[in-house]
Coordinates of N, CA, C and O in Angstrom, one line a residue:
M495 N 0.8 -1.2 -0.1 CA 0.0 0.1 0.1 C 0.9 1.3 0.0 O 2.0 1.3 0.5
A496 N 0.3 2.5 -0.6 CA 1.0 3.6 -0.5 C 1.2 4.1 0.6 O 0.2 4.1 1.6
E497 N 2.3 4.9 0.8 CA 2.5 5.9 2.0 C 1.6 7.1 2.0 O 1.2 7.4 0.7
I498 N 1.4 7.6 3.0 CA 0.4 9.0 2.9 C 1.2 9.9 3.7 O 2.0 9.3 4.8
Y499 N 1.2 11.1 3.6 CA 2.0 12.2 4.3 C 1.1 13.0 4.9 O 0.1 13.7 4.5
L500 N 1.2 13.2 6.5 CA 0.6 13.9 7.4 C 1.3 14.5 8.0 O 2.6 14.5 8.5
T501 N 0.6 15.7 8.7 CA 1.5 16.4 9.4 C 1.2 15.7 10.8 O 0.4 14.7 11.1
R502 N 2.0 16.2 11.9 CA 1.9 15.5 13.2 C 0.6 16.1 13.7 O -0.2 14.9 14.1
D503 N -0.2 16.8 13.5 CA -1.8 17.3 14.0 C -2.5 16.5 13.2 O -3.6 16.0 13.7
G504 N -2.3 16.3 11.8 CA -3.2 15.3 11.0 C -3.2 14.0 11.6 O -4.3 13.3 11.6
R505 N -1.9 13.4 11.8 CA -1.8 12.1 12.4 C -2.6 12.1 13.7 O -3.2 11.2 14.1
E506 N -2.6 13.0 14.6 CA -3.2 13.0 15.9 C -4.6 13.0 15.6 O -5.4 12.5 16.3
K507 N -5.2 13.8 14.6 CA -6.5 14.0 14.5 C -7.1 12.4 14.1 O -8.1 12.2 14.5
L508 N -6.4 11.7 13.2 CA -7.0 10.4 12.9 C -6.7 9.3 14.1 O -7.7 8.7 14.0
I509 N -5.7 9.6 14.8 CA -5.8 8.6 16.1 C -7.0 9.1 17.0 O -7.5 8.1 17.6
K510 N -7.1 10.2 17.4 CA -8.6 10.6 18.0 C -9.7 10.0 17.6 O -10.6 9.6 18.2
E511 N -9.7 10.2 16.2 CA -11.0 9.7 15.4 C -11.4 8.1 15.6 O -12.3 7.6 16.1
L512 N -10.1 7.4 15.5 CA -9.8 6.0 15.6 C -10.4 5.7 17.1 O -11.2 4.9 17.4
E513 N -10.1 6.6 18.0 CA -10.4 6.0 19.5 C -11.8 6.3 19.7 O -12.4 5.6 20.4
E514 N -12.2 7.5 19.2 CA -13.7 7.8 19.4 C -14.5 6.6 18.6 O -15.6 6.2 19.3
L515 N -14.4 6.2 17.7 CA -14.8 5.0 16.9 C -14.8 3.7 17.7 O -15.9 3.1 17.9
Q516 N -13.7 3.7 18.3 CA -13.5 2.4 19.1 C -14.4 2.2 20.3 O -15.0 1.2 20.7
K517 N -14.5 3.5 20.9 CA -15.5 3.6 21.9 C -16.8 3.3 21.7 O -17.8 3.0 22.4
R518 N -17.3 3.9 20.4 CA -18.7 3.6 20.0 C -19.1 2.1 19.6 O -20.2 1.7 19.5
K519 N -18.0 1.5 19.3 CA -18.3 0.0 18.7 C -19.1 -0.7 20.0 O -20.2 -1.5 19.7
P520 N -18.8 -0.8 21.1 CA -19.7 -1.7 22.0 C -21.0 -1.0 22.2 O -21.9 -1.9 22.5
L521 N -21.2 0.2 22.2 CA -22.5 0.8 22.0 C -23.6 0.4 21.0 O -24.8 0.0 21.4
I522 N -22.8 0.1 20.0 CA -23.6 -0.3 18.5 C -23.9 -1.5 18.9 O -24.9 -2.1 18.4
Q523 N -22.9 -2.4 19.5 CA -23.0 -3.8 19.6 C -24.1 -4.2 20.6 O -25.2 -5.1 20.6
D524 N -24.3 -3.4 21.8 CA -25.4 -3.3 22.5 C -26.7 -3.0 21.9 O -27.9 -3.7 22.1
E525 N -26.7 -2.1 21.0 CA -28.0 -1.8 20.3 C -28.5 -3.1 19.4 O -29.5 -3.2 19.2
I526 N -27.4 -3.7 19.0 CA -27.7 -5.1 18.0 C -28.5 -6.1 18.9 O -29.5 -6.8 18.8
A527 N -27.8 -6.2 20.1 CA -28.4 -7.2 21.1 C -29.8 -6.8 21.5 O -30.6 -7.8 21.6
R528 N -30.0 -5.7 21.8 CA -31.3 -5.1 22.1 C -32.4 -5.5 21.1 O -33.4 -5.7 21.4
A529 N -32.0 -5.0 20.0 CA -32.7 -5.0 18.7 C -33.2 -6.7 18.4 O -34.3 -6.9 18.0
R530 N -32.1 -7.4 18.6 CA -32.4 -8.8 18.4 C -33.4 -9.5 19.4 O -34.1 -10.6 19.0
E531 N -33.6 -9.0 20.3 CA -34.6 -9.3 21.4 C -35.8 -9.2 21.1 O -36.8 -9.7 21.7
H532 N -36.3 -8.2 20.0 CA -37.5 -7.8 19.6 C -38.0 -8.8 18.7 O -39.4 -8.5 18.1
G533 N -37.5 -9.9 18.5 CA -38.2 -11.0 17.7 C -37.4 -11.0 16.1 O -36.4 -11.0 15.8
D534 N -38.5 -11.5 15.3 CA -38.1 -11.6 13.8 C -37.2 -10.8 13.3 O -37.6 -9.6 13.1
L535 N -35.9 -11.0 12.9 CA -35.0 -10.3 12.4 C -35.2 -9.9 11.2 O -34.7 -8.7 10.6
R536 N -36.0 -10.7 10.4 CA -36.3 -10.3 8.7 C -37.1 -8.8 8.7 O -36.9 -8.1 7.8
E537 N -38.0 -8.8 9.7 CA -38.6 -7.3 9.7 C -38.4 -6.6 10.7 O -39.0 -5.5 11.0
N538 N -37.0 -6.7 11.2 CA -36.6 -5.7 12.4 C -35.8 -4.6 11.8 O -34.8 -4.9 11.7
A539 N -36.3 -3.4 11.7 CA -35.6 -2.1 11.1 C -34.5 -2.0 11.9 O -33.5 -1.5 11.4
E540 N -34.9 -1.9 13.2 CA -33.9 -1.5 14.3 C -32.6 -2.3 14.3 O -31.7 -1.7 14.3
Y541 N -33.1 -3.4 14.2 CA -31.7 -4.4 14.1 C -30.9 -4.1 12.9 O -29.6 -4.1 12.9
H542 N -31.4 -4.0 11.7 CA -30.9 -4.0 10.3 C -30.0 -2.6 10.4 O -29.0 -2.6 9.7
A543 N -30.7 -1.5 10.8 CA -30.1 -0.2 10.9 C -28.8 -0.2 12.0 O -27.7 0.3 11.4
A544 N -28.9 -1.0 13.0 CA -27.9 -1.2 13.9 C -26.7 -2.1 13.3 O -25.6 -1.6 13.4
K545 N -27.0 -2.9 12.5 CA -25.9 -3.9 11.8 C -25.2 -3.0 10.6 O -24.0 -3.1 10.6
E546 N -26.1 -2.1 9.9 CA -25.3 -1.5 8.8 C -24.4 -0.2 9.6 O -23.5 -0.1 9.4
A547 N -24.9 0.2 10.8 CA -24.1 1.1 11.7 C -22.7 0.7 11.9 O -21.7 1.4 11.9
L548 N -22.7 -0.6 12.4 CA -21.7 -1.4 12.8 C -20.8 -1.6 11.6 O -19.6 -1.6 11.8
T549 N -21.4 -1.9 10.7 CA -20.6 -2.3 9.4 C -19.9 -1.0 8.9 O -18.8 -1.1 8.7
N550 N -20.6 0.0 9.0 CA -19.8 1.2 8.3 C -19.0 1.8 9.6 O -17.7 2.2 9.0
L551 N -18.9 1.5 10.8 CA -17.9 1.8 11.8 C -16.7 1.0 11.7 O -15.6 1.6 11.8
M552 N -17.0 -0.4 11.6 CA -15.6 -1.2 11.1 C -15.1 -0.9 10.0 O -14.0 -1.0 10.2
R553 N -15.7 -0.3 9.0 CA -15.0 -0.2 7.5 C -14.1 1.0 7.8 O -12.9 1.3 7.6
R554 N -14.5 2.1 8.7 CA -13.9 3.3 8.9 C -12.7 3.0 10.0 O -11.7 3.6 9.7
I555 N -12.8 2.0 11.0 CA -11.8 1.9 11.9 C -10.8 1.2 11.1 O -9.6 1.4 11.3
M556 N -11.0 0.1 10.2 CA -10.1 -0.6 9.4 C -9.2 0.4 8.6 O -8.1 0.5 8.4
E557 N -10.0 1.5 8.0 CA -9.5 2.6 7.0 C -8.5 3.3 7.7 O -7.1 3.5 7.3
L558 N -9.0 3.8 8.9 CA -8.1 4.6 9.8 C -6.7 3.9 10.5 O -5.8 4.6 10.4
D559 N -7.0 2.6 10.7 CA -5.8 2.0 11.0 C -4.8 1.9 9.8 O -3.7 2.0 10.2
S560 N -5.4 1.4 8.7 CA -4.4 1.5 7.7 C -3.6 2.7 7.3 O -2.3 2.5 7.2
K561 N -4.4 3.8 7.5 CA -3.8 5.1 7.1 C -2.7 5.6 8.2 O -1.8 6.1 7.9
I562 N -3.2 5.2 9.5 CA -2.2 5.5 10.7 C -0.8 4.6 10.4 O 0.4 5.1 10.5
A563 N -1.1 3.5 10.1 CA 0.2 2.6 9.8 C 0.9 2.9 8.8 O 2.2 2.7 8.8
R564 N 0.3 3.5 7.7 CA 1.1 4.0 6.3 C 1.7 5.4 6.5 O 2.2 5.8 5.6
A565 N 1.2 6.2 7.4 CA 1.5 7.6 7.6 C 2.8 7.8 7.9 O 3.7 7.2 8.6
K566 N 3.5 8.8 7.0 CA 4.8 9.3 7.3 C 4.4 11.0 7.7 O 3.8 11.6 6.9
I567 N 5.3 11.0 8.5 CA 5.1 12.6 9.1 C 5.9 13.5 8.3 O 7.0 13.2 8.2
I568 N 5.2 14.6 7.6 CA 5.8 15.7 6.7 C 7.1 16.1 7.5 O 8.2 16.5 6.7
E569 N 7.0 16.7 8.6 CA 8.0 17.3 9.3 C 9.4 16.4 9.3 O 10.6 17.0 9.4
D570 N 9.3 15.2 9.3 CA 10.2 14.1 9.4 C 11.0 13.7 8.1 O 12.0 13.1 8.2
Q571 N 10.3 14.2 6.9 CA 11.0 13.9 5.6 C 11.9 14.9 5.2 O 11.9 16.0 5.5
N572 N 12.9 14.5 4.2 CA 13.7 15.5 3.8 C 13.1 16.2 2.5 O 13.6 15.5 1.5
I573 N 12.2 16.9 2.6 CA 11.5 17.6 1.5 C 12.2 18.9 0.9 O 12.3 19.8 2.1
E574 N 12.5 19.1 -0.1 CA 13.3 20.6 -0.7 C 12.1 21.8 -0.2 O 11.0 21.5 -0.3
G575 N 12.7 22.6 0.8 CA 11.9 23.5 1.1 C 11.7 24.9 0.2 O 10.9 25.6 0.5
D576 N 12.7 24.7 -1.1 CA 12.4 25.9 -2.1 C 11.5 25.4 -3.3 O 11.6 26.4 -4.0
K577 N 11.0 24.5 -3.1 CA 10.1 23.9 -4.3 C 8.7 23.7 -3.6 O 8.6 23.3 -2.4
V578 N 7.7 23.8 -4.6 CA 6.4 23.4 -4.1 C 6.2 21.9 -4.0 O 6.3 21.2 -4.9
F579 N 6.2 21.4 -2.7 CA 5.9 20.1 -2.3 C 5.1 19.8 -1.2 O 4.6 20.8 -0.6
I580 N 4.5 18.5 -1.1 CA 3.8 18.5 0.1 C 4.5 18.8 1.4 O 5.7 18.8 1.4
G581 N 3.7 19.4 2.2 CA 4.3 20.2 3.5 C 4.6 21.3 3.7 O 5.0 22.1 4.4
V582 N 4.6 22.0 2.2 CA 5.2 23.5 2.3 C 3.8 24.6 2.2 O 2.8 24.0 2.0
K583 N 4.2 25.6 2.7 CA 3.2 26.8 2.8 C 3.6 27.5 1.3 O 4.6 28.0 1.3
V584 N 2.6 27.7 0.5 CA 2.8 28.5 -0.8 C 2.1 29.5 -0.9 O 0.6 29.8 -0.6
T585 N 2.6 30.8 -1.2 CA 1.8 32.2 -1.6 C 2.0 32.3 -2.9 O 2.8 32.4 -3.7
I586 N 0.4 32.4 -3.6 CA 0.5 32.4 -5.2 C -0.3 33.9 -5.5 O -1.1 34.2 -4.6
Q587 N 0.1 34.3 -6.8 CA -0.8 35.3 -7.1 C -1.4 35.0 -8.9 O -0.7 34.8 -9.6
D588 N -2.7 35.3 -8.8 CA -3.4 34.9 -9.9 C -3.2 36.2 -11.1 O -2.5 37.2 -10.9
E589 N -3.6 35.9 -12.3 CA -3.4 37.0 -13.3 C -4.2 38.1 -12.9 O -3.8 39.3 -13.4
D590 N -5.1 38.2 -12.0 CA -6.0 39.4 -11.6 C -5.5 40.4 -10.5 O -5.7 41.1 -10.0
G591 N -4.1 39.6 -10.2 CA -3.3 40.1 -8.8 C -3.7 39.7 -7.5 O -3.5 40.3 -6.4
D592 N -4.8 38.7 -7.6 CA -5.3 38.4 -6.3 C -4.3 37.4 -5.5 O -3.8 36.4 -6.4
K593 N -4.2 37.4 -4.2 CA -3.1 36.3 -3.7 C -4.0 35.5 -2.9 O -4.9 35.8 -2.2
Y594 N -3.0 34.3 -2.7 CA -3.7 33.1 -2.0 C -2.7 32.5 -1.5 O -1.4 32.4 -1.9
E595 N -2.9 32.0 -0.2 CA -1.8 31.2 0.7 C -2.5 29.9 0.8 O -3.4 29.7 1.7
Y596 N -1.7 28.8 0.5 CA -2.3 27.4 0.8 C -1.1 26.8 1.6 O -0.1 26.8 1.1
T597 N -1.4 25.7 2.3 CA -0.6 24.9 2.8 C -0.9 23.5 2.2 O -1.9 23.0 2.1
V598 N 0.0 22.8 1.4 CA 0.0 21.7 0.6 C 0.1 20.4 1.7 O 0.9 20.2 2.1
V599 N -1.2 19.8 1.5 CA -1.2 18.6 2.3 C -1.7 17.4 1.6 O -2.2 17.6 0.4
D600 N -1.6 16.2 2.4 CA -2.4 14.9 1.7 C -3.9 15.0 1.8 O -4.4 15.8 2.5
L601 N -4.4 14.4 0.8 CA -5.9 14.4 0.7 C -6.7 14.2 2.0 O -7.7 14.9 2.3
E602 N -6.0 13.2 2.7 CA -6.8 13.0 4.1 C -6.9 14.4 4.9 O -7.9 14.4 5.9
E603 N -5.8 15.1 4.8 CA -5.8 16.5 5.6 C -6.3 17.7 4.9 O -6.7 18.8 5.4
A604 N -6.6 17.6 3.8 CA -7.3 18.7 3.1 C -8.5 19.2 3.6 O -9.3 18.6 3.9
D605 N -8.6 20.8 3.9 CA -9.6 21.4 4.6 C -9.4 23.0 3.8 O -8.8 23.8 4.5
P606 N -10.2 23.1 2.7 CA -10.4 24.3 2.1 C -10.6 25.4 3.1 O -10.2 26.6 2.9
S607 N -11.5 25.2 4.1 CA -11.9 26.4 5.1 C -10.7 27.0 5.8 O -10.5 28.0 6.4
T608 N -9.5 26.0 5.9 CA -8.2 26.6 6.7 C -7.1 26.7 5.7 O -6.1 26.6 6.0
N609 N -7.6 26.8 4.4 CA -6.4 26.8 3.4 C -5.5 26.0 3.3 O -4.3 26.1 2.9
K610 N -6.0 24.6 3.8 CA -5.2 23.2 3.5 C -5.7 22.6 2.2 O -6.9 22.3 2.2
I611 N -4.8 22.7 1.1 CA -5.0 22.2 -0.2 C -4.6 20.8 -0.5 O -3.3 20.6 -0.1
S612 N -5.2 19.9 -1.0 CA -4.7 18.6 -1.4 C -3.5 18.6 -2.4 O -3.7 19.2 -3.4
V613 N -2.6 17.9 -2.3 CA -1.4 17.7 -3.3 C -2.1 17.1 -4.6 O -1.2 17.4 -5.7
Q614 N -3.1 16.5 -4.6 CA -3.8 16.1 -5.7 C -4.7 17.0 -6.4 O -5.0 16.5 -7.5
S615 N -4.8 18.0 -5.8 CA -5.7 19.1 -6.4 C -5.1 19.7 -7.9 O -4.0 19.3 -8.0
P616 N -5.8 19.8 -8.9 CA -5.3 20.4 -10.1 C -4.4 21.6 -10.0 O -3.3 21.7 -10.7
L617 N -4.8 22.5 -9.0 CA -3.9 23.6 -8.8 C -2.3 23.2 -8.1 O -1.5 23.5 -8.8
V618 N -2.4 22.5 -7.2 CA -1.2 22.0 -6.6 C -0.4 21.1 -7.5 O 1.0 21.4 -8.1
Q619 N -1.1 20.1 -8.4 CA -0.4 19.5 -9.4 C 0.1 20.4 -10.4 O 1.3 20.0 -10.9
G620 N -0.2 21.4 -10.7 CA 0.4 22.3 -11.8 C 1.7 22.9 -11.1 O 2.5 23.6 -11.8
L621 N 1.7 23.4 -9.7 CA 2.6 24.0 -9.1 C 3.8 23.2 -8.9 O 5.0 23.8 -8.4
L622 N 3.7 21.9 -8.4 CA 4.4 20.9 -7.9 C 5.9 21.2 -8.5 O 6.1 21.1 -10.0
G623 N 6.9 21.0 -7.9 CA 8.4 21.1 -8.3 C 8.8 22.4 -8.6 O 10.1 22.9 -9.1
H624 N 7.9 23.6 -8.7 CA 8.3 24.9 -9.1 C 8.6 25.6 -7.9 O 8.4 25.6 -6.9
K625 N 9.7 26.7 -8.3 CA 10.3 27.5 -7.2 C 9.7 28.9 -6.9 O 8.9 29.4 -8.1
A626 N 9.9 29.9 -5.9 CA 9.4 31.1 -5.8 C 9.9 32.0 -6.9 O 11.2 31.8 -7.3
G627 N 9.1 32.9 -7.4 CA 9.3 33.6 -8.5 C 8.9 33.2 -9.9 O 9.0 34.0 -10.9
E628 N 8.8 32.0 -10.0 CA 8.3 31.4 -11.3 C 6.8 31.5 -11.5 O 5.9 31.8 -10.6
T629 N 6.4 31.8 -13.0 CA 5.1 31.8 -13.3 C 4.7 30.7 -14.0 O 5.5 30.3 -14.8
V630 N 3.8 29.8 -13.3 CA 3.3 28.7 -13.8 C 1.9 28.7 -14.7 O 1.0 29.2 -13.9
E631 N 1.9 28.1 -15.6 CA 0.2 28.1 -16.2 C -0.2 26.7 -15.8 O 0.2 25.5 -16.0
V632 N -1.5 26.8 -15.1 CA -2.0 25.6 -14.5 C -3.4 25.4 -15.2 O -4.0 26.2 -15.3
E633 N -3.4 24.0 -15.5 CA -4.9 23.4 -16.3 C -5.9 23.4 -15.0 O -5.7 22.3 -14.2
L634 N -6.7 24.2 -15.0 CA -7.9 24.1 -13.7 C -9.2 23.8 -14.6 O -9.4 23.9 -15.8
P635 N -10.3 23.2 -13.8 CA -11.3 22.8 -14.6 C -12.0 24.0 -15.3 O -12.7 23.7 -16.4
A636 N -11.8 25.4 -14.9 CA -12.4 26.2 -15.4 C -11.6 26.9 -16.7 O -11.7 27.7 -17.2
G637 N -10.6 26.3 -16.9 CA -9.5 26.4 -18.1 C -8.1 26.9 -17.6 O -7.9 26.7 -16.2
K638 N -7.3 27.3 -18.6 CA -5.8 27.5 -18.0 C -5.8 28.6 -17.2 O -6.3 29.7 -17.7
T639 N -4.9 28.7 -16.2 CA -4.8 29.9 -15.5 C -3.1 30.2 -15.2 O -2.5 29.1 -14.8
K640 N -2.7 31.3 -15.0 CA -1.2 31.4 -14.7 C -1.2 32.1 -13.4 O -2.2 32.9 -13.1
F641 N -0.3 31.3 -12.7 CA 0.0 31.9 -11.3 C 1.4 32.1 -11.1 O 2.2 31.3 -11.6
K642 N 1.9 33.2 -10.5 CA 2.9 33.5 -10.0 C 3.3 32.9 -8.4 O 2.4 33.2 -7.6
I643 N 4.4 32.1 -8.3 CA 4.7 31.8 -7.0 C 5.4 32.6 -6.2 O 6.5 33.1 -6.9
L644 N 4.8 33.5 -5.2 CA 5.6 34.6 -4.5 C 6.4 34.1 -3.4 O 7.4 34.8 -3.1
K645 N 5.8 33.0 -2.8 CA 6.6 32.7 -1.5 C 6.3 31.3 -1.0 O 5.4 30.6 -1.5
I646 N 7.6 30.4 -0.7 CA 7.3 28.9 -0.5 C 8.1 29.0 0.9 O 9.3 29.3 1.3
S647 N 7.3 28.4 2.0 CA 7.8 28.5 3.4 C 7.7 26.9 3.9 O 6.6 26.3 3.5
R648 N 8.3 26.6 5.1 CA 7.8 25.2 5.5 C 7.7 25.7 7.1 O 7.7 26.4 7.7

């Protein structure tokens, strides 16, 4: 399986979610046991809903376990700090003069509301490997757009 790159905070967030889900598991198992007591399972909507909830919970637990096991901490990696790569903060300017600042993260940590943008996004894919001062033409869903990379920091 492929490695994923996370910040320390991102990894801690996954671990906390995993712990919360593991606490919910016995509660859902109790719901299933209570629903089972109501008789015929074929027509017991409460039972089927609880079973589905447990299946979804177990799927997410396995997914989180896998991601945590494969996670590499960005801060521990020897990533060039003068080029756009995962783990850097990049300030760019579009053709209209508007400035944007993003932190490049793995898809798991992406959160546009906090300016954390996925390394898999079209914008970052167009910026990857470029240095501050360069102007890059990026293919976005709305069409090609030029961005000047103003600043890169870690």
